[in-house]
């Protein structure tokens, strides 16, 4: 028997083996057995004894290394078994077996019979026992065959002579394991093999920290299912939305959902929560960073969630924690009184020191003094006035430093004490500071007349009414009403006459204060002016709804001893601009705000405030965007071009914060004021949002040039180009994860009542973790910025392919039209950035949609996703799903990936567009299917006519160098279409 030995071949292994030995395995693989690192004998069992032999060879460091070899090629009927010891599976349900071996080419062995083999078999057997039955009793039926292994590379005598060793590596996986461990067995049926190494491992998703949540080391699932893992917030963080991720079968983490945020008193630094330093605080978990204590407050200790007020300063219950601590105001100054019989007008000047607040109000305390000595004997006896006097507009909580007190008793001494108050007066233990005025009333005039404002119509007309006791000197013939603009007395009087007790005065100027005076003419002539009223007409842009506490513009004084009966008619004004909650862009039908009893009722959730509701757009920027010192920004490189100028990446280092990478948009020189406003409007919109799927605003630079908007940096840029660049490279779950993120961002926007209008993959940005965020909030963007926007017949500029029909035809933009656009984005994602409706013209798209045509499912699109797209493209907008429903549907699909297995179709292209139809050469065809980068590959491989392409198979694409699975699929399915066109059906 000639027994070939291959020991001599092993010497050249040295180098190879060393390389292997030094190899670091990926950290998502956990090795259960590695024959190369076994310290002593492997102790595997071989049967029969003349079969597999354990041979030690030395690696480069002279460390013995175990191999098994068999080479009984000269004899037929070989059945040589080699079995490992029990390999504990450590809870893994799926393990991988990596075999490295060399195999001798039978033809290269002189004189071997035809029974020589070039394969061997690998089996496994699950067991709970560390001791297995002896191999000589092996029954194949107890073992499960993993595979018959053939060498990709066998070697010949020449190779041996040349000392060229051809090492093969094969990896197989075994899933569904449940027992304590498994035995692996190698069956040789007559080959010449050296088993150089065996490694058994399983995959896990290694411990990861993302969005402040820690995800533990997780063993991958048994089949291809994803394992959903709940993250736990890192120390000092709390859940904003339950953090979850999915561990995929190949050991990667997918689809991060939810996030933790640092609790109050802590801020995020490099994935940890760090306590705020003394002098800093963070009030809410939702705030990103610790910030400096506001004026007149301090925090001596770390972790402050609010700062404590300095001595003598206070914080009112509703004061934001970011507001400076304040103190009560000083006393009002310079009180003066104007007595008219039994009425007195008191006026004073505001306190010199407001205490740092804007909510100063005044209270007037009244005491009546009898003229008799008081209890102490030396001063008058004074008692509280009680309910007798009438204070106009009120006694307490006066916002202007003036009050009219009527219905006082004649010939009586009064003392009025006036105090200034603010929101923290009640918190201060110090005595209040008051100013006092003493007043003595006189006799009442019996011929009183009272004038009232009865009605205010529009902005230029008022109706007055008056009444009074009949004058003693005759019957009233008529009344004369005289009026003039206050402060213009010398120039213009207007005199009107009436017989009745009321009059409407027209032709007044809006927003102007007038003095009206009235006197009666009797048989005996004109009497004295008895009534006088001062009032201001409405401003042009004011709405006639009232909030008596907010905007009282009626200022009334009485002259000539009149007792004023002021009827506060509904004449109060709430300016739409001031209320700050008008959404200029939004649809009134969908408007959530309501006016109730003349007051703006705010919805419970936060609502987006359109910058146009601000009279001064700069104020909107100040309200919603933080000003950043330009010295804190370092610009590094240009990454894109925006409508208003370059977009750069760079670093932002705010005082006492860690440096972060940012994107910086700047406004190019030579801009108009309108352009500056439009540019900054994006910041005042973005600054109102706080959601992990909405691009975050870091701040703005407006105090020096160029004006800049600074946002978080998104490493992978815009979604459309990102997808095109990585065509075919993501799992469907990763794609669904991206869609889920976009839907969650849109859900947030729709809940804020913000309608995006230009939702498209080009306006989504992608960060390094594949998290997608909605961006592009500029006001002018739909009109100007978007190259996809085209003019419609009604004059507006609209990105037709992404826009719902009702928005195109009658500009009905709503969250439901955003849902339509979202369906198009889903289509863009699944087709890796394909252009919706391909090269169809905009007009054709509009027509096709109107006739009921909808985009077909892209290649490899799961049925459920295409159905969701079709739901988004329902003609009737109320039939489309809401963003919240879309998020729930996608969450369900991610949890149950088998629901994504059924694909909508296998052909990429459907009528009305079949790009292959237009192709006459291979180059054209590749260009049309966007695979033009492979023109060289095809021509070098000899495929020069379209007919020749019809027979290309996957393995030929491999050989040509078309390696990406997604590209192969795209090309092959297009070939199927070509075959249909040619009436050919070839198995590819
Ligand atoms: P935009 O003016 O917002 O359309 O931005 C123009 C281009 O600049 C985008 O298409 C992106 O490629 C890039 N870009 C804008 N913002 C960012 C960001 N936050 N991170 C990374 N790239 C960005």
mmCIF file of N, CA and C and ligand atoms in Angstrom, residues 639-649 662-665 682 695-696 711-721 762-766 775-777 785, ligand 1:
data_model
loop_
_atom_site.group_PDB
_atom_site.id
_atom_site.type_symbol
_atom_site.label_atom_id
_atom_site.label_comp_id
_atom_site.label_asym_id
_atom_site.label_seq_id
_atom_site.Cartn_x
_atom_site.Cartn_y
_atom_site.Cartn_z
ATOM 1 N N UNK A 639 -18.997 71.605 2.155
ATOM 2 C CA UNK A 639 -19.620 70.303 1.903
ATOM 3 C C UNK A 639 -20.815 70.396 0.960
ATOM 4 N N UNK A 640 -21.245 71.569 0.637
ATOM 5 C CA UNK A 640 -22.405 71.648 -0.262
ATOM 6 C C UNK A 640 -22.703 73.091 -0.606
ATOM 7 N N UNK A 641 -23.708 73.234 -1.452
ATOM 8 C CA UNK A 641 -24.111 74.583 -1.837
ATOM 9 C C UNK A 641 -25.582 74.728 -1.529
ATOM 10 N N UNK A 642 -25.915 75.766 -0.803
ATOM 11 C CA UNK A 642 -27.319 76.028 -0.472
ATOM 12 C C UNK A 642 -27.814 77.174 -1.323
ATOM 13 N N UNK A 643 -29.082 77.513 -1.112
ATOM 14 C CA UNK A 643 -29.687 78.581 -1.907
ATOM 15 C C UNK A 643 -28.985 79.916 -1.661
ATOM 16 N N UNK A 644 -28.565 80.122 -0.405
ATOM 17 C CA UNK A 644 -28.053 81.442 -0.052
ATOM 18 C C UNK A 644 -26.533 81.511 0.008
ATOM 19 N N UNK A 645 -25.879 80.397 -0.167
ATOM 20 C CA UNK A 645 -24.417 80.406 -0.086
ATOM 21 C C UNK A 645 -23.904 79.013 0.209
ATOM 22 N N UNK A 646 -22.625 78.973 0.603
ATOM 23 C CA UNK A 646 -22.002 77.672 0.819
ATOM 24 C C UNK A 646 -22.487 77.014 2.105
ATOM 25 N N UNK A 647 -22.389 75.675 2.112
ATOM 26 C CA UNK A 647 -22.600 74.934 3.356
ATOM 27 C C UNK A 647 -21.241 74.313 3.688
ATOM 28 N N UNK A 648 -20.769 74.539 4.901
ATOM 29 C CA UNK A 648 -19.454 74.023 5.302
ATOM 30 C C UNK A 648 -19.618 73.120 6.510
ATOM 31 N N UNK A 649 -18.630 72.293 6.751
ATOM 32 C CA UNK A 649 -18.608 71.579 8.020
ATOM 33 C C UNK A 649 -17.548 72.252 8.871
ATOM 34 N N UNK A 662 -20.267 70.483 13.404
ATOM 35 C CA UNK A 662 -21.488 71.161 12.964
ATOM 36 C C UNK A 662 -21.453 71.431 11.457
ATOM 37 N N UNK A 663 -22.639 71.703 10.932
ATOM 38 C CA UNK A 663 -22.721 72.195 9.552
ATOM 39 C C UNK A 663 -23.031 73.683 9.641
ATOM 40 N N UNK A 664 -22.419 74.447 8.775
ATOM 41 C CA UNK A 664 -22.569 75.909 8.849
ATOM 42 C C UNK A 664 -23.021 76.409 7.487
ATOM 43 N N UNK A 665 -24.212 77.038 7.482
ATOM 44 C CA UNK A 665 -24.674 77.638 6.228
ATOM 45 C C UNK A 665 -24.399 79.120 6.332
ATOM 46 N N UNK A 682 -35.283 80.164 8.252
ATOM 47 C CA UNK A 682 -35.083 78.716 8.436
ATOM 48 C C UNK A 682 -34.663 78.428 9.875
ATOM 49 N N UNK A 695 -33.605 67.862 12.020
ATOM 50 C CA UNK A 695 -32.265 68.435 12.110
ATOM 51 C C UNK A 695 -32.244 69.489 13.227
ATOM 52 N N UNK A 696 -31.198 69.423 14.075
ATOM 53 C CA UNK A 696 -31.189 70.288 15.257
ATOM 54 C C UNK A 696 -30.401 71.577 14.987
ATOM 55 N N UNK A 711 -25.989 74.101 12.396
ATOM 56 C CA UNK A 711 -26.826 72.950 12.758
ATOM 57 C C UNK A 711 -25.939 71.762 13.081
ATOM 58 N N UNK A 712 -26.556 70.720 13.615
ATOM 59 C CA UNK A 712 -25.800 69.498 13.854
ATOM 60 C C UNK A 712 -25.274 68.983 12.508
ATOM 61 N N UNK A 713 -24.171 68.255 12.566
ATOM 62 C CA UNK A 713 -23.547 67.782 11.344
ATOM 63 C C UNK A 713 -24.061 66.385 11.021
ATOM 64 N N UNK A 714 -24.407 66.152 9.769
ATOM 65 C CA UNK A 714 -24.929 64.856 9.355
ATOM 66 C C UNK A 714 -23.914 64.228 8.401
ATOM 67 N N UNK A 715 -23.196 63.263 8.940
ATOM 68 C CA UNK A 715 -22.015 62.730 8.243
ATOM 69 C C UNK A 715 -22.312 62.234 6.835
ATOM 70 N N UNK A 716 -23.478 61.658 6.621
ATOM 71 C CA UNK A 716 -23.728 61.040 5.319
ATOM 72 C C UNK A 716 -24.487 61.935 4.334
ATOM 73 N N UNK A 717 -24.668 63.204 4.691
ATOM 74 C CA UNK A 717 -25.265 64.148 3.744
ATOM 75 C C UNK A 717 -26.714 63.830 3.410
ATOM 76 N N UNK A 718 -27.125 64.227 2.218
ATOM 77 C CA UNK A 718 -28.549 64.097 1.904
ATOM 78 C C UNK A 718 -28.879 62.662 1.473
ATOM 79 N N UNK A 719 -30.105 62.259 1.807
ATOM 80 C CA UNK A 719 -30.504 60.852 1.657
ATOM 81 C C UNK A 719 -30.471 60.396 0.207
ATOM 82 N N UNK A 720 -30.868 61.258 -0.743
ATOM 83 C CA UNK A 720 -30.936 60.769 -2.129
ATOM 84 C C UNK A 720 -29.552 60.396 -2.645
ATOM 85 N N UNK A 721 -28.557 61.274 -2.393
ATOM 86 C CA UNK A 721 -27.224 60.932 -2.912
ATOM 87 C C UNK A 721 -26.609 59.795 -2.104
ATOM 88 N N UNK A 762 -34.128 64.300 -1.087
ATOM 89 C CA UNK A 762 -33.051 65.293 -1.143
ATOM 90 C C UNK A 762 -33.088 66.226 0.062
ATOM 91 N N UNK A 763 -34.225 66.287 0.746
ATOM 92 C CA UNK A 763 -34.336 67.155 1.914
ATOM 93 C C UNK A 763 -34.273 66.388 3.231
ATOM 94 N N UNK A 764 -33.795 65.164 3.164
ATOM 95 C CA UNK A 764 -33.562 64.382 4.382
ATOM 96 C C UNK A 764 -32.052 64.249 4.526
ATOM 97 N N UNK A 765 -31.536 64.412 5.731
ATOM 98 C CA UNK A 765 -30.092 64.236 5.950
ATOM 99 C C UNK A 765 -29.866 62.960 6.761
ATOM 100 N N UNK A 766 -28.693 62.352 6.564
ATOM 101 C CA UNK A 766 -28.410 61.056 7.192
ATOM 102 C C UNK A 766 -27.134 61.194 8.021
ATOM 103 N N UNK A 775 -35.030 67.886 7.068
ATOM 104 C CA UNK A 775 -34.402 69.212 7.085
ATOM 105 C C UNK A 775 -35.063 70.074 6.021
ATOM 106 N N UNK A 776 -34.472 71.225 5.800
ATOM 107 C CA UNK A 776 -34.912 72.179 4.800
ATOM 108 C C UNK A 776 -36.235 72.845 5.180
ATOM 109 N N UNK A 777 -36.112 73.854 6.036
ATOM 110 C CA UNK A 777 -37.305 74.528 6.533
ATOM 111 C C UNK A 777 -37.384 75.981 6.062
ATOM 112 N N UNK A 785 -35.697 77.515 -4.017
ATOM 113 C CA UNK A 785 -34.504 76.734 -3.769
ATOM 114 C C UNK A 785 -34.504 75.399 -4.485
HETATM 115 P P1 LIG B 1 -29.404 72.899 1.903
HETATM 116 O O1 LIG B 1 -29.123 74.301 1.622
HETATM 117 O O2 LIG B 1 -29.992 72.675 3.257
HETATM 118 O O3 LIG B 1 -30.202 72.207 0.825
HETATM 119 O O4 LIG B 1 -27.971 72.163 1.941
HETATM 120 C C1 LIG B 1 -27.186 71.943 0.775
HETATM 121 C C2 LIG B 1 -26.356 70.698 0.956
HETATM 122 O O5 LIG B 1 -25.442 70.849 2.037
HETATM 123 C C3 LIG B 1 -27.188 69.455 1.300
HETATM 124 O O6 LIG B 1 -27.675 68.816 0.168
HETATM 125 C C4 LIG B 1 -26.192 68.602 2.048
HETATM 126 O O7 LIG B 1 -25.396 67.876 1.160
HETATM 127 C C5 LIG B 1 -25.313 69.634 2.749
HETATM 128 N N1 LIG B 1 -25.790 69.828 4.134
HETATM 129 C C6 LIG B 1 -26.717 70.712 4.561
HETATM 130 N N2 LIG B 1 -26.880 70.610 5.879
HETATM 131 C C7 LIG B 1 -26.053 69.639 6.315
HETATM 132 C C8 LIG B 1 -25.786 69.053 7.596
HETATM 133 N N3 LIG B 1 -26.431 69.466 8.689
HETATM 134 N N4 LIG B 1 -24.873 68.076 7.662
HETATM 135 C C9 LIG B 1 -24.238 67.656 6.532
HETATM 136 N N5 LIG B 1 -24.463 68.158 5.315
HETATM 137 C C10 LIG B 1 -25.363 69.143 5.194
#
